Coordinates of C-alpha atoms and ligand atoms in Angstrom, one line a residue:
X288 CA 29.3 65.3 31.9
X289 CA 31.0 61.9 31.9
X290 CA 29.8 59.9 28.9
X291 CA 29.7 56.6 30.8
X292 CA 26.7 58.0 32.7
X293 CA 24.8 59.0 29.6
X294 CA 21.8 57.2 28.1
X295 CA 19.6 57.6 25.0
X296 CA 16.2 55.9 24.8
X297 CA 15.1 55.1 21.3
X298 CA 11.6 54.1 20.0
X299 CA 11.8 52.2 16.8
X300 CA 8.4 52.7 15.3
X301 CA 6.8 49.7 13.4
X302 CA 10.0 47.9 12.4
X303 CA 8.0 44.8 11.3
X304 CA 6.2 47.0 8.7
X305 CA 8.4 49.9 7.7
X306 CA 12.0 48.6 7.3
X307 CA 12.6 48.5 3.6
X308 CA 16.1 48.5 2.2
X309 CA 17.7 47.9 5.6
X310 CA 16.5 51.1 7.1
X311 CA 16.9 49.6 10.6
X312 CA 20.6 50.1 9.9
X313 CA 20.0 53.7 11.0
X314 CA 19.1 52.6 14.5
X315 CA 22.1 50.3 14.6
X316 CA 24.3 53.2 13.6
X317 CA 23.0 55.4 16.4
X318 CA 23.4 52.5 18.8
X319 CA 27.0 51.7 17.8
X320 CA 28.2 55.4 17.7
X321 CA 26.8 55.8 21.2
X322 CA 28.3 52.6 22.6
X323 CA 31.7 53.4 21.1
X324 CA 31.5 56.5 23.3
X325 CA 30.3 54.6 26.4
X326 CA 26.8 56.1 26.0
X327 CA 24.1 53.6 26.9
X328 CA 21.3 53.1 24.4
X329 CA 18.0 51.4 25.0
X330 CA 15.9 50.5 22.0
X331 CA 12.2 49.6 22.2
X332 CA 10.5 48.2 19.1
X333 CA 7.0 49.8 18.9
X334 CA 4.6 47.6 17.0
X335 CA 0.9 47.7 16.2
X336 CA -1.1 47.9 19.4
X337 CA 1.8 49.0 21.6
X338 CA 1.6 52.1 23.8
X339 CA 4.2 54.9 23.3
X340 CA 5.4 56.6 26.5
X341 CA 6.7 59.9 25.2
X342 CA 8.2 60.7 28.6
X343 CA 10.7 57.8 28.1
X344 CA 12.0 58.5 24.6
X345 CA 14.6 60.9 23.3
X346 CA 14.8 59.6 19.7
X347 CA 12.2 58.1 17.4
X348 CA 13.0 56.3 14.2
X349 CA 10.6 55.1 11.4
X350 CA 11.7 53.5 8.2
X351 CA 10.3 53.2 4.7
X352 CA 7.9 50.8 3.1
X353 CA 5.5 50.1 0.3
X354 CA 2.0 51.6 0.2
X355 CA 0.4 48.4 1.7
X356 CA 2.5 48.6 4.9
X357 CA 2.0 52.4 5.1
X358 CA -1.8 51.8 5.3
X359 CA -1.5 49.8 8.5
X360 CA 1.0 52.3 10.1
X361 CA -1.0 55.3 9.1
X362 CA -4.1 53.9 10.9
X363 CA -2.0 53.1 14.0
X364 CA -0.2 56.4 14.1
X365 CA -3.5 58.3 14.4
X366 CA -3.8 56.8 17.9
X367 CA -0.6 58.5 18.9
X368 CA -0.9 61.8 16.8
X369 CA -1.4 64.2 19.7
X370 CA 1.3 62.6 22.0
X371 CA 3.9 62.4 19.2
X372 CA 3.2 66.1 18.4
X373 CA 3.9 66.8 22.1
X374 CA 7.1 64.8 21.9
X375 CA 8.1 66.9 18.9
X376 CA 7.3 70.1 20.8
X377 CA 9.4 68.8 23.7
X378 CA 12.4 68.6 21.3
X379 CA 12.5 64.8 20.9
X380 CA 14.5 63.8 17.8
X381 CA 12.7 62.1 15.0
X382 CA 14.4 60.5 11.9
X383 CA 11.9 59.3 9.3
X384 CA 12.9 57.6 6.0
X385 CA 10.8 57.7 2.8
X386 CA 7.4 56.0 3.6
X387 CA 7.8 56.8 7.3
X388 CA 8.7 60.4 6.3
X389 CA 5.6 60.7 4.2
X390 CA 3.5 59.7 7.3
X391 CA 5.0 62.4 9.5
X392 CA 3.4 64.9 7.1
X393 CA -0.3 65.7 6.8
X394 CA -1.1 62.8 4.3
X395 CA 0.1 60.6 1.6
X396 CA -2.3 60.1 -1.4
X397 CA -1.3 56.9 -3.2
X398 CA -2.3 56.0 -6.8
X399 CA -5.1 53.7 -5.6
X400 CA -7.2 53.7 -2.5
X401 CA -7.9 56.2 0.2
X402 CA -5.6 59.0 1.3
X403 CA -3.3 57.8 4.1
X404 CA -3.5 60.3 7.0
X405 CA -0.2 61.4 8.6
X406 CA 0.4 62.9 12.0
X407 CA 1.5 66.4 10.9
X408 CA 4.8 66.6 12.7
X409 CA 6.0 68.2 9.5
X410 CA 4.0 70.8 7.5
X411 CA 4.2 68.7 4.3
X412 CA 2.0 66.5 2.1
X413 CA 2.7 63.8 -0.4
X414 CA 0.9 62.7 -3.6
X415 CA 1.8 59.6 -5.7
X416 CA 3.6 60.6 -8.9
X417 CA 3.6 58.8 -12.3
X418 CA 7.3 58.2 -12.2
X419 CA 9.4 56.2 -9.8
X420 CA 12.6 58.0 -8.6
X421 CA 15.3 55.3 -8.2
X422 CA 19.0 56.0 -7.8
X423 CA 21.8 57.5 -5.8
X424 CA 21.4 61.0 -4.4
X425 CA 23.9 63.6 -3.3
X426 CA 22.6 66.7 -1.5
X427 CA 23.8 69.7 0.4
X428 CA 22.6 70.4 3.9
X429 CA 23.2 74.0 5.2
X430 CA 23.4 73.2 9.0
X431 CA 25.9 70.4 9.2
X432 CA 29.7 70.1 8.5
X433 CA 30.6 68.7 6.0
X434 CA 27.4 69.8 4.3
X435 CA 27.1 66.8 2.0
X436 CA 24.5 64.0 2.5
X437 CA 24.4 60.9 0.3
X438 CA 22.0 58.0 -0.1
X439 CA 19.7 56.0 -2.3
X440 CA 16.1 56.9 -3.2
X441 CA 13.3 54.6 -4.4
X442 CA 9.9 56.3 -4.3
X443 CA 7.0 57.5 -6.5
X444 CA 5.7 59.9 -3.8
X445 CA 6.1 63.6 -4.5
X446 CA 6.5 65.6 -1.2
X447 CA 5.8 69.3 -1.0
X448 CA 6.8 71.4 2.0
X449 CA 4.9 74.3 3.5
X450 CA 5.4 77.3 5.9
X451 CA 8.0 76.7 8.7
X452 CA 9.0 73.2 7.5
X453 CA 12.3 73.6 5.7
X454 CA 14.1 71.2 3.4
X455 CA 16.7 69.0 5.0
X456 CA 19.0 69.6 2.0
X457 CA 19.1 70.5 -1.7
X458 CA 19.9 67.8 -4.3
X459 CA 23.0 68.0 -6.4
X460 CA 22.3 64.6 -8.1
X461 CA 19.0 62.6 -7.9
X462 CA 15.4 63.7 -7.4
X463 CA 14.7 64.3 -3.8
X464 CA 11.3 65.4 -2.5
X465 CA 9.6 65.7 -5.9
X466 CA 12.1 65.9 -8.7
X467 CA 11.2 69.5 -9.4
X468 CA 12.0 72.0 -6.6
X469 CA 15.5 70.5 -5.8
X470 CA 14.5 70.0 -2.2
X471 CA 15.4 66.8 -0.4
X472 CA 13.7 65.8 2.9
X473 CA 12.3 68.1 5.5
X474 CA 13.0 69.5 9.0
X475 CA 11.0 71.2 11.6
X476 CA 12.3 71.5 15.3
X477 CA 14.1 68.2 15.8
X478 CA 12.1 66.3 13.3
X479 CA 14.0 65.1 10.2
X480 CA 12.6 63.3 7.2
X481 CA 14.5 62.1 4.2
X482 CA 14.1 60.0 1.1
X483 CA 17.6 58.7 1.5
X484 CA 17.8 54.9 2.1
X485 CA 21.1 53.1 2.1
X486 CA 20.9 52.9 5.1
X487 CA 21.2 56.7 5.4
X488 CA 23.2 57.2 8.6
X489 CA 26.1 54.7 8.2
X490 CA 27.3 56.7 5.1
X491 CA 26.6 60.1 6.8
X492 CA 28.3 59.7 10.2
X493 CA 28.4 63.5 10.7
X494 CA 24.7 63.6 10.5
X495 CA 24.3 60.6 12.8
X496 CA 26.4 62.5 15.4
X497 CA 24.4 65.6 14.9
X498 CA 21.2 63.7 15.8
X499 CA 22.9 62.0 18.8
X500 CA 23.9 65.4 20.1
X501 CA 20.3 66.7 19.7
X502 CA 18.9 63.6 21.6
X503 CA 21.4 64.1 24.4
X504 CA 20.6 67.8 24.6
X505 CA 16.9 66.9 24.8
X506 CA 17.5 64.5 27.6
X507 CA 20.1 66.4 29.7
X508 CA 19.2 70.0 28.8
X509 CA 22.8 70.8 28.0
X510 CA 25.1 70.6 25.0
X511 CA 27.3 67.5 25.3
X512 CA 30.5 67.3 23.2
X513 CA 30.9 63.9 21.5
X514 CA 34.3 62.3 21.4
X515 CA 35.8 61.8 17.9
X516 CA 35.5 58.4 16.3
X517 CA 37.6 56.8 13.5
X518 CA 35.3 57.3 10.6
X519 CA 37.7 56.1 7.9
X520 CA 35.4 53.5 6.4
X521 CA 32.3 55.6 6.8
X522 CA 33.9 58.5 5.1
X523 CA 35.2 56.3 2.3
X524 CA 31.6 55.1 1.7
X525 CA 30.4 58.7 1.7
X526 CA 33.1 60.0 -0.6
X527 CA 32.5 57.0 -3.0
X528 CA 29.0 58.4 -3.7
X529 CA 30.2 62.0 -3.8
X530 CA 32.9 61.2 -6.4
X531 CA 30.8 58.7 -8.4
X532 CA 30.4 59.9 -12.0
X533 CA 26.6 60.2 -12.6
Ligands
LIG250 N1 5.3 53.9 -0.9 C1 6.1 55.1 -0.9 C2 6.5 55.6 -2.3 O1 6.6 54.9 -3.2 C3 7.3 55.0 0.0 C4 8.3 54.1 -0.6 C5 9.5 53.8 0.3 O2 9.4 53.9 1.5 N2 10.7 53.5 -0.3 O3 6.7 56.8 -2.5

């Protein structure tokens, strides 16, 4: 299929509230890596009170944020829980970072206040821990090539995965989901959660392309080969974290 006729529609969920550490850079990465291949990208910011037309979107992104912002988004997401579960079951791609990731599970229980309900796209739950995990992370993901993923974590939440929800990766350096079971992030169907800020995708171009391929497959119901890009700078950034002495 000729790439100049391809399109991806992205819903950026609650960017005014969940966009800590420049997480919107993940949306920018998907946009640029598509445009460099003459694939059109439409991005809608979905804010509090906005409708979400799941028939329109191929790719959903939600960034990270502090507990306060998560409270507002948790409440708003409940209005869209059933339709976003339908979107997941229709193979839409979701990328969720840290606080946004926690809200795609069943719940996030902060140190203070009520439990924040999630939308159960992932069979996972999060409870606030006593320690903050802050620092660079390198991890190994079994279903991409190269298998390495790198980023920066800053969270106190401890996330535990259940049943069919698998880890995105296993940490080599850093803490990941809970600093104990060596898992980092989560995946189920085309839903991907991670604690890796940075932004995540600019330093992991191979994973960005993996997600773009999934979103195109969801929209066009066929596997579409992506043309190669010159990832010299992206790979230098990736390697710098891999080779850093921790
Ligand atoms: N408030 C959550 C935590 O501390 C998420 C933080 C974040 O998104 N960086 O675990």
